[in-house]
Coordinates of C-alpha atoms and ligand atoms in Angstrom, one line a residue:
M155 CA -13.4 2.9 25.5
Q156 CA -15.3 -0.4 25.2
P157 CA -13.0 -3.4 25.8
T158 CA -11.5 -5.5 23.0
I159 CA -11.1 -9.3 23.1
S160 CA -7.3 -8.8 23.5
Q161 CA -7.9 -6.9 26.7
I162 CA -10.5 -9.2 28.1
G163 CA -8.2 -10.6 30.8
S164 CA -8.5 -7.4 32.8
Y165 CA -12.3 -7.8 33.0
V166 CA -12.5 -11.2 34.8
G167 CA -15.8 -11.4 36.8
K168 CA -17.1 -8.2 35.2
E169 CA -19.8 -7.7 32.6
V170 CA -18.6 -6.3 29.2
R171 CA -20.2 -5.3 25.9
F172 CA -18.2 -5.2 22.7
G173 CA -18.6 -5.5 18.9
A174 CA -17.8 -8.8 17.2
W175 CA -18.3 -11.1 14.3
L176 CA -19.5 -14.7 14.6
F177 CA -16.7 -16.9 13.3
N178 CA -18.3 -20.3 14.1
R179 CA -21.1 -21.7 16.2
R180 CA -21.7 -25.2 17.8
S181 CA -24.6 -26.2 19.8
S182 CA -25.3 -29.1 22.1
G183 CA -28.9 -29.1 23.2
K184 CA -29.4 -26.4 25.7
I185 CA -26.0 -24.6 25.2
Q186 CA -24.7 -22.7 22.2
F187 CA -21.0 -22.1 21.8
L188 CA -20.3 -18.9 19.8
Q189 CA -16.7 -18.4 18.4
L190 CA -16.5 -14.6 18.4
R191 CA -13.8 -12.5 16.9
D192 CA -13.3 -8.7 16.9
G193 CA -10.0 -8.5 15.0
T194 CA -7.9 -8.3 18.1
G195 CA -8.6 -11.9 19.1
F196 CA -11.0 -14.8 19.5
I197 CA -13.1 -15.8 22.4
Q198 CA -15.8 -18.4 23.0
G199 CA -19.2 -17.1 24.1
V200 CA -21.4 -19.6 26.0
V201 CA -25.2 -19.1 25.7
A202 CA -27.1 -21.3 28.2
K203 CA -30.8 -21.6 27.3
N204 CA -32.0 -21.8 30.9
D205 CA -30.0 -18.7 32.0
V206 CA -30.9 -16.2 29.3
D207 CA -33.9 -14.4 27.9
P208 CA -35.6 -16.5 25.1
Q209 CA -34.9 -13.6 22.7
V210 CA -31.1 -13.9 23.4
W211 CA -31.3 -17.6 22.7
E212 CA -33.1 -16.9 19.4
N213 CA -30.8 -14.2 18.4
A214 CA -27.8 -16.5 18.9
R215 CA -29.5 -19.2 16.9
N216 CA -30.1 -16.9 14.0
L217 CA -26.4 -15.7 13.7
T218 CA -24.8 -17.0 10.5
Q219 CA -21.0 -17.1 9.9
E220 CA -19.6 -13.5 9.8
S221 CA -22.8 -11.9 11.2
S222 CA -21.9 -8.8 13.1
L223 CA -23.2 -8.1 16.6
Y224 CA -22.8 -6.4 19.9
V225 CA -22.4 -9.0 22.6
T226 CA -22.8 -8.6 26.4
G227 CA -21.6 -11.1 28.9
T228 CA -19.5 -11.9 32.0
V229 CA -15.8 -12.8 31.6
R230 CA -14.5 -15.8 33.3
E231 CA -11.2 -17.7 33.2
E232 CA -11.2 -20.9 31.2
E233 CA -7.9 -22.9 31.2
R234 CA -8.9 -25.0 28.2
A235 CA -9.7 -22.0 25.9
P236 CA -6.8 -20.8 23.7
S237 CA -7.3 -17.2 24.9
G238 CA -7.5 -18.4 28.5
Y239 CA -11.0 -16.8 28.9
E240 CA -14.6 -17.4 28.1
L241 CA -17.7 -15.2 28.0
L242 CA -21.0 -16.1 29.7
V243 CA -23.3 -14.4 27.3
T244 CA -26.2 -12.4 28.7
G245 CA -27.1 -10.3 25.6
I246 CA -26.9 -10.4 21.8
E247 CA -27.8 -7.4 19.6
P248 CA -27.3 -8.4 16.0
I249 CA -26.0 -5.6 13.7
Q250 CA -26.4 -7.6 10.5
I251 CA -27.2 -11.2 9.7
A252 CA -24.6 -12.0 7.1
E253 CA -25.4 -13.5 3.7
K254 CA -24.0 -16.9 3.1
Y255 CA -20.3 -16.4 3.6
P256 CA -18.2 -17.7 0.6
I257 CA -15.3 -18.9 2.7
S258 CA -16.6 -21.8 4.8
L259 CA -14.4 -23.5 7.4
K260 CA -13.4 -26.3 5.0
E261 CA -10.4 -26.1 2.8
H262 CA -10.5 -23.9 -0.3
G263 CA -8.2 -23.7 -3.4
T264 CA -5.6 -20.9 -3.5
E265 CA -7.1 -19.1 -6.5
F266 CA -10.5 -19.0 -4.8
L267 CA -8.9 -17.6 -1.6
M268 CA -6.9 -15.1 -3.6
D269 CA -10.1 -13.9 -5.4
H270 CA -11.6 -13.4 -1.9
R271 CA -8.5 -11.9 -0.3
H272 CA -10.6 -9.1 1.1
L273 CA -12.5 -11.7 3.2
W274 CA -9.7 -14.2 3.5
I275 CA -7.7 -11.8 5.7
R276 CA -10.3 -12.3 8.4
S277 CA -9.3 -15.9 8.9
P278 CA -7.2 -16.8 12.1
R279 CA -4.2 -17.8 10.1
Q280 CA -4.1 -14.6 7.9
R281 CA -4.8 -12.5 11.0
A282 CA -1.8 -14.0 12.8
I283 CA 0.5 -13.4 9.8
L284 CA -0.6 -9.8 9.4
S285 CA -0.3 -9.1 13.1
I286 CA 3.3 -10.4 13.0
R287 CA 3.9 -8.2 10.0
S288 CA 2.7 -5.2 12.0
Q289 CA 5.0 -6.1 14.9
I290 CA 8.0 -6.4 12.4
I291 CA 7.2 -2.9 11.1
Q292 CA 7.1 -1.5 14.6
A293 CA 10.4 -3.3 15.5
V294 CA 12.1 -1.9 12.3
H295 CA 11.2 1.7 13.3
E296 CA 12.3 1.1 16.9
F297 CA 15.7 -0.3 15.9
F298 CA 16.6 2.6 13.7
Y299 CA 15.3 5.3 16.0
Q300 CA 17.1 3.7 18.9
N301 CA 20.3 3.7 16.9
G302 CA 20.1 7.4 15.9
F303 CA 18.9 7.0 12.3
K304 CA 16.6 9.5 10.7
K305 CA 13.6 8.4 8.6
V306 CA 13.7 9.8 5.1
D307 CA 11.1 9.3 2.4
P308 CA 12.5 9.0 -1.2
P309 CA 10.1 9.7 -4.1
I310 CA 8.0 6.9 -5.6
L311 CA 7.7 8.5 -9.1
T312 CA 11.2 8.7 -10.5
P313 CA 12.7 9.8 -13.8
T314 CA 15.4 7.0 -13.9
S315 CA 16.1 3.4 -12.8
A316 CA 18.0 2.4 -9.7
E317 CA 18.3 -1.3 -10.1
G318 CA 18.5 -1.8 -13.9
T319 CA 16.0 -1.2 -16.6
T320 CA 14.5 -4.7 -17.1
T321 CA 12.0 -4.5 -14.2
L322 CA 10.8 -0.9 -14.5
F323 CA 7.2 0.1 -14.3
H324 CA 6.6 2.8 -16.8
T325 CA 4.0 5.6 -16.5
K326 CA 3.5 9.1 -18.0
Y327 CA 4.3 12.1 -15.9
F328 CA 2.5 14.7 -18.0
D329 CA 4.7 15.0 -21.0
E330 CA 7.7 13.2 -19.5
D331 CA 8.3 9.5 -18.9
A332 CA 8.4 8.3 -15.3
Y333 CA 8.9 5.0 -13.5
L334 CA 7.6 3.7 -10.2
S335 CA 10.5 3.3 -7.7
Q336 CA 12.5 0.1 -7.8
S337 CA 14.6 1.2 -4.8
G338 CA 15.0 4.5 -3.0
Q339 CA 18.7 3.9 -2.6
L340 CA 20.2 6.6 -4.9
Y341 CA 18.1 9.2 -3.1
M342 CA 19.0 7.7 0.3
E343 CA 22.7 8.2 -0.6
A344 CA 22.0 11.9 -1.0
A345 CA 20.1 11.9 2.3
A346 CA 23.0 10.1 4.1
M347 CA 25.2 13.0 3.0
A348 CA 22.8 15.4 4.6
L349 CA 21.7 13.5 7.7
G350 CA 24.4 10.9 8.3
R351 CA 22.4 7.7 9.1
V352 CA 19.1 7.4 7.4
Y353 CA 16.5 4.8 6.5
S354 CA 13.5 4.6 4.3
F355 CA 10.5 2.2 4.4
G356 CA 8.3 2.3 1.4
P357 CA 6.6 0.5 -1.4
T358 CA 8.8 -0.8 -4.2
F359 CA 7.7 -1.8 -7.7
R360 CA 9.3 -4.4 -9.9
A361 CA 7.8 -5.6 -13.2
E362 CA 9.4 -9.0 -12.6
K363 CA 8.2 -11.7 -14.9
S364 CA 9.0 -14.2 -12.1
K365 CA 6.2 -16.4 -10.8
T366 CA 7.9 -17.8 -7.7
R367 CA 6.9 -18.0 -4.0
R368 CA 9.4 -15.2 -3.3
H369 CA 8.4 -12.6 -5.9
L370 CA 5.9 -9.8 -5.6
I371 CA 5.3 -7.0 -8.1
E372 CA 4.7 -4.5 -5.3
F373 CA 6.6 -5.1 -2.1
W374 CA 7.9 -3.0 0.8
M375 CA 11.5 -2.4 1.4
I376 CA 13.5 -1.0 4.3
E377 CA 16.6 0.8 3.0
P378 CA 19.2 2.2 5.4
E379 CA 22.1 4.3 4.1
M380 CA 25.1 5.3 6.3
A381 CA 27.9 7.8 5.7
F382 CA 31.4 6.8 6.9
V383 CA 30.3 3.1 7.2
D384 CA 32.3 0.5 5.3
H385 CA 31.5 -3.0 4.2
E386 CA 32.5 -4.6 7.4
E387 CA 30.4 -2.3 9.6
N388 CA 27.5 -2.6 7.2
L389 CA 27.3 -6.3 7.9
K390 CA 27.5 -5.8 11.6
I391 CA 24.5 -3.4 11.5
Q392 CA 22.6 -5.9 9.4
E393 CA 23.0 -8.8 11.8
E394 CA 22.2 -6.6 14.8
F395 CA 19.1 -5.3 12.9
V396 CA 17.7 -8.7 11.8
S397 CA 18.4 -10.2 15.2
Y398 CA 16.5 -7.3 16.9
V399 CA 13.5 -7.8 14.7
V400 CA 13.4 -11.6 15.2
Q401 CA 13.8 -11.4 19.0
D402 CA 11.2 -8.6 19.2
V403 CA 8.6 -10.8 17.4
L404 CA 9.4 -13.7 19.7
K405 CA 8.8 -11.4 22.7
H406 CA 5.5 -10.0 21.5
C407 CA 3.9 -12.6 19.2
R408 CA 4.1 -15.9 21.0
R409 CA 0.5 -16.7 20.6
E410 CA 0.5 -15.9 16.8
L411 CA 3.7 -18.0 16.3
N412 CA 2.2 -20.9 18.2
F413 CA -1.0 -20.7 16.2
L414 CA 1.1 -20.8 13.0
T415 CA 3.0 -23.8 14.5
R416 CA 6.2 -22.0 13.8
D417 CA 9.3 -23.8 15.2
T418 CA 10.4 -21.0 17.5
A419 CA 13.7 -22.7 18.5
K420 CA 15.0 -21.9 15.1
L421 CA 14.2 -18.2 15.6
E422 CA 15.6 -18.1 19.2
N423 CA 18.9 -18.9 17.6
V424 CA 19.0 -15.8 15.4
K425 CA 21.6 -13.7 17.2
P426 CA 24.8 -12.0 16.1
P427 CA 27.3 -13.0 14.6
F428 CA 25.9 -14.5 11.4
P429 CA 28.0 -16.9 9.4
R430 CA 29.7 -15.5 6.3
I431 CA 30.9 -17.1 3.2
T432 CA 32.4 -15.6 0.0
Y433 CA 30.8 -16.0 -3.4
D434 CA 33.8 -18.2 -4.3
E435 CA 33.2 -20.4 -1.3
A436 CA 29.5 -20.6 -2.1
I437 CA 30.3 -21.8 -5.7
Q438 CA 32.6 -24.4 -4.2
L439 CA 29.9 -25.6 -1.8
L440 CA 27.3 -25.8 -4.5
K441 CA 29.6 -27.8 -6.8
E442 CA 30.3 -30.2 -3.9
K443 CA 26.5 -30.6 -3.6
G444 CA 26.3 -31.4 -7.3
H445 CA 24.8 -28.1 -8.6
E446 CA 25.7 -27.1 -12.1
I447 CA 27.0 -23.6 -11.6
E448 CA 30.2 -21.8 -12.8
W449 CA 32.0 -18.8 -11.4
G450 CA 30.3 -15.6 -12.7
E451 CA 26.8 -16.9 -12.6
D452 CA 24.1 -15.7 -10.3
F453 CA 22.4 -18.0 -7.8
G454 CA 18.9 -19.3 -8.4
A455 CA 16.4 -20.1 -5.7
P456 CA 17.5 -23.8 -5.4
D457 CA 21.2 -22.7 -5.0
E458 CA 20.2 -20.2 -2.2
T459 CA 18.3 -22.9 -0.5
A460 CA 21.2 -25.4 -0.7
I461 CA 23.6 -22.8 0.7
A462 CA 21.1 -22.0 3.6
E463 CA 20.8 -25.7 4.5
S464 CA 24.5 -25.7 5.6
F465 CA 23.8 -23.1 8.3
D466 CA 21.3 -22.7 11.2
K467 CA 21.3 -18.9 11.1
P468 CA 20.9 -16.4 8.2
V469 CA 24.1 -16.5 6.2
F470 CA 25.9 -13.6 4.4
I471 CA 27.3 -14.3 0.9
T472 CA 29.9 -11.7 0.2
H473 CA 32.2 -10.5 -2.6
Y474 CA 30.1 -11.3 -5.7
P475 CA 31.6 -10.8 -9.2
T476 CA 31.5 -7.2 -10.2
E477 CA 29.9 -8.2 -13.5
I478 CA 26.6 -9.5 -12.0
K479 CA 26.0 -6.8 -9.5
A480 CA 24.6 -3.2 -9.6
F481 CA 26.8 -0.4 -11.1
Y482 CA 27.2 1.5 -7.8
M483 CA 28.9 -1.3 -5.8
K484 CA 32.5 -0.7 -4.7
P485 CA 35.1 -3.1 -6.0
D486 CA 37.3 -4.9 -3.5
P487 CA 40.6 -2.9 -3.6
N488 CA 42.6 -6.1 -3.4
R489 CA 40.5 -7.9 -6.1
P490 CA 38.5 -5.5 -8.4
E491 CA 36.7 -8.4 -10.1
V492 CA 34.6 -8.7 -7.0
V493 CA 32.6 -6.1 -5.1
L494 CA 32.2 -5.3 -1.4
C495 CA 28.7 -6.5 -1.2
A496 CA 26.6 -9.1 0.7
D497 CA 23.3 -10.8 0.2
L498 CA 21.8 -12.2 3.4
I499 CA 20.1 -15.6 2.9
A500 CA 17.4 -16.6 5.4
P501 CA 17.5 -20.1 6.8
E502 CA 15.0 -22.9 5.9
G503 CA 14.8 -22.0 2.2
Y504 CA 13.2 -18.5 2.5
G505 CA 15.8 -17.1 0.2
E506 CA 17.6 -13.7 0.0
I507 CA 16.1 -11.2 2.4
I508 CA 18.8 -8.5 2.2
G509 CA 20.9 -7.1 -0.7
G510 CA 23.5 -4.5 0.2
S511 CA 27.0 -3.1 -0.4
Q512 CA 29.5 -0.4 0.2
R513 CA 29.1 2.2 -2.6
I514 CA 31.6 3.6 -5.0
D515 CA 32.8 6.9 -3.6
E516 CA 35.5 7.8 -6.1
P517 CA 34.2 10.2 -8.8
E518 CA 36.5 8.8 -11.6
L519 CA 35.4 5.2 -11.0
M520 CA 31.7 6.2 -10.9
L521 CA 32.1 7.9 -14.3
K522 CA 33.7 4.8 -15.7
R523 CA 30.8 2.7 -14.5
F524 CA 28.4 5.1 -16.1
E525 CA 30.1 4.6 -19.4
E526 CA 30.2 0.8 -19.0
H527 CA 26.5 0.6 -18.1
G528 CA 25.4 3.2 -20.7
L529 CA 23.9 5.4 -18.1
S530 CA 23.2 9.1 -19.0
K531 CA 25.3 11.6 -17.1
K532 CA 22.6 14.2 -17.7
D533 CA 19.8 12.1 -16.1
Y534 CA 21.8 11.2 -13.1
Q535 CA 23.7 14.5 -12.7
W536 CA 22.4 15.0 -9.1
Y537 CA 23.7 11.5 -8.2
L538 CA 27.2 12.3 -9.7
D539 CA 27.2 15.5 -7.7
L540 CA 27.3 13.4 -4.5
R541 CA 30.8 12.3 -5.6
K542 CA 31.9 15.9 -6.3
Y543 CA 31.0 17.7 -3.1
G544 CA 32.7 16.0 -0.2
T545 CA 32.4 12.3 -1.2
V546 CA 32.8 9.9 1.7
P547 CA 32.9 6.1 2.1
H548 CA 29.3 4.9 2.7
S549 CA 27.2 1.8 2.7
G550 CA 23.7 0.6 2.8
F551 CA 21.3 -2.2 2.3
G552 CA 17.7 -3.2 1.5
L553 CA 15.6 -5.6 3.5
G554 CA 12.5 -7.0 1.8
L555 CA 9.6 -6.9 4.3
E556 CA 7.5 -9.7 2.8
R557 CA 10.3 -12.3 2.5
T558 CA 11.2 -11.4 6.1
V559 CA 7.6 -11.9 7.2
A560 CA 7.5 -15.2 5.3
W561 CA 10.6 -16.5 7.0
I562 CA 9.6 -15.4 10.6
T563 CA 6.1 -16.7 10.3
G564 CA 7.0 -19.8 8.4
T565 CA 4.8 -19.0 5.5
E566 CA 5.5 -20.9 2.3
H567 CA 4.5 -18.1 -0.2
V568 CA 4.9 -14.3 0.0
R569 CA 1.4 -13.8 -1.3
E570 CA 0.1 -14.4 2.3
T571 CA 2.5 -11.9 3.9
I572 CA 1.1 -8.7 2.4
P573 CA -2.6 -7.7 2.8
F574 CA -3.3 -7.3 -0.9
P575 CA -0.6 -9.0 -3.0
R576 CA 0.2 -7.8 -6.5
L577 CA 1.4 -10.8 -8.5
L578 CA 2.3 -11.5 -12.1
N579 CA -1.3 -12.4 -12.9
R580 CA -3.1 -10.6 -10.1
L581 CA -4.2 -7.0 -9.6
Y582 CA -7.6 -8.0 -7.9
P583 CA -8.9 -7.3 -5.3
Ligands
LIG896 O1 18.6 -7.0 -3.8 P1 17.7 -5.8 -4.1 O2 17.3 -5.7 -5.5 O3 18.5 -4.5 -3.6 C1 18.2 -3.2 -3.9 O4 17.2 -2.8 -4.4 C2 19.2 -2.3 -3.3 N1 19.1 -1.0 -4.0 C3 19.0 -2.2 -1.8 C4 20.0 -1.2 -1.1 O5 21.1 -1.5 -1.1 N2 19.5 -0.1 -0.7 O6 16.4 -5.9 -3.2 C5 16.6 -5.9 -1.8 C6 15.6 -6.9 -1.2 C7 15.9 -8.3 -1.6 O7 16.9 -8.9 -0.8 C8 14.5 -9.0 -1.3 O8 14.4 -9.3 0.1 C9 13.6 -7.9 -1.6 O9 14.3 -6.7 -1.6 N3 13.0 -8.1 -3.0 C10 11.8 -8.6 -3.2 N4 10.8 -9.0 -2.4 C11 9.7 -9.4 -3.0 N5 9.4 -9.4 -4.3 C12 10.4 -9.0 -5.2 N6 10.1 -9.0 -6.5 C13 11.6 -8.5 -4.6 N7 12.8 -8.0 -5.2 C14 13.6 -7.8 -4.2
LIG897 MG1 19.3 -8.7 -4.5

């Protein structure tokens, strides 16, 4: 295989040839400095007029931004270069001289960049974010496989809702009505009864009319579900899981985090145990901070941020009012007006990254909830079956990938954490 820029360190003193794009070029008289990228990294190529064939010099001069080429040269160590290496160019074979590239190296407005997302992802910043996203995905799979979970894939086309009907994406399924999955959870509960400890990792669709920096219409969710696991153990697994992912990114993505000027000290600190407060305590805390909120109301983004500010790690908010949470959450036996659930709020204002709970396992209570929520027993017969044939205590949670990427990379808006974001007003490109 021909080398990539990320592997260039093992070719010091040797001549290499690889494919690249021209990111930028500077020249000072008899030397041209080519900033080359190949997707795996960046390296500076030095073309010295007196040392190369005149054709190579000309070829270098003709390269426009984002032109594609094969470059040949000798690798040498260069302390001042971000990559630690430099290429003494001996040959340039242009593949294509690019037309005038729309994204110049100056600042552009967000809408312009979003319209050019297919090109914007080539920029060093976007590349760093998407590389970290890939590392997070790898760490997620590693964590669950190492801990004996099986990967299960729930359907994306579903006949019913899992998280309430207000955010459902409707489509036709021949003559039937169908919806894009809002959560695989209900199916994962069935899978946990078959395989014990399972997780899913898939696209999730919510027709949310929210235009905030934390909301996407299409996002990716990781949903573990575990038989014989109660609320307490559910939280332990969550803090182990989130800490594993953060520490793994610190281990493998230093260069990207530094490039993004992420304060990594804040991430180093992410280790179990995580602080926990109850919903009641959170309401109290918010009132002390002057927020206008009453018991029974859900938290808005500013409330979550204010709570997070009181802690230097992700914080669990537990025991929300039964009224404002999903139908399947198990009430606290000592206090049925609250449920055995937790939201995990990321530090530094990145908001809720996990929602999870112990599930109702008693058939009678589940039937009662169906009545209260007006859910059709016929449509969800299969789900009710799980409470008839060997029901067991079980718990699970859902981690939003993009909010996690935003937090770990220190990216303000989730639109930059997914290759092609689907937003309230955006389906292009
Ligand atoms: O809190 P949510 O709605 O929980 C569920 O869907 C459960 N069924 C999960 C489970 O227990 N298996 O969503 C889980 C997480 C949120 O904490 C958030 O990180 C992310 O999914 N999320 C979104 N991310 C981006 N854009 C949106 N519109 C999101 N909605 C939820
Ligand atoms: Mg939630």
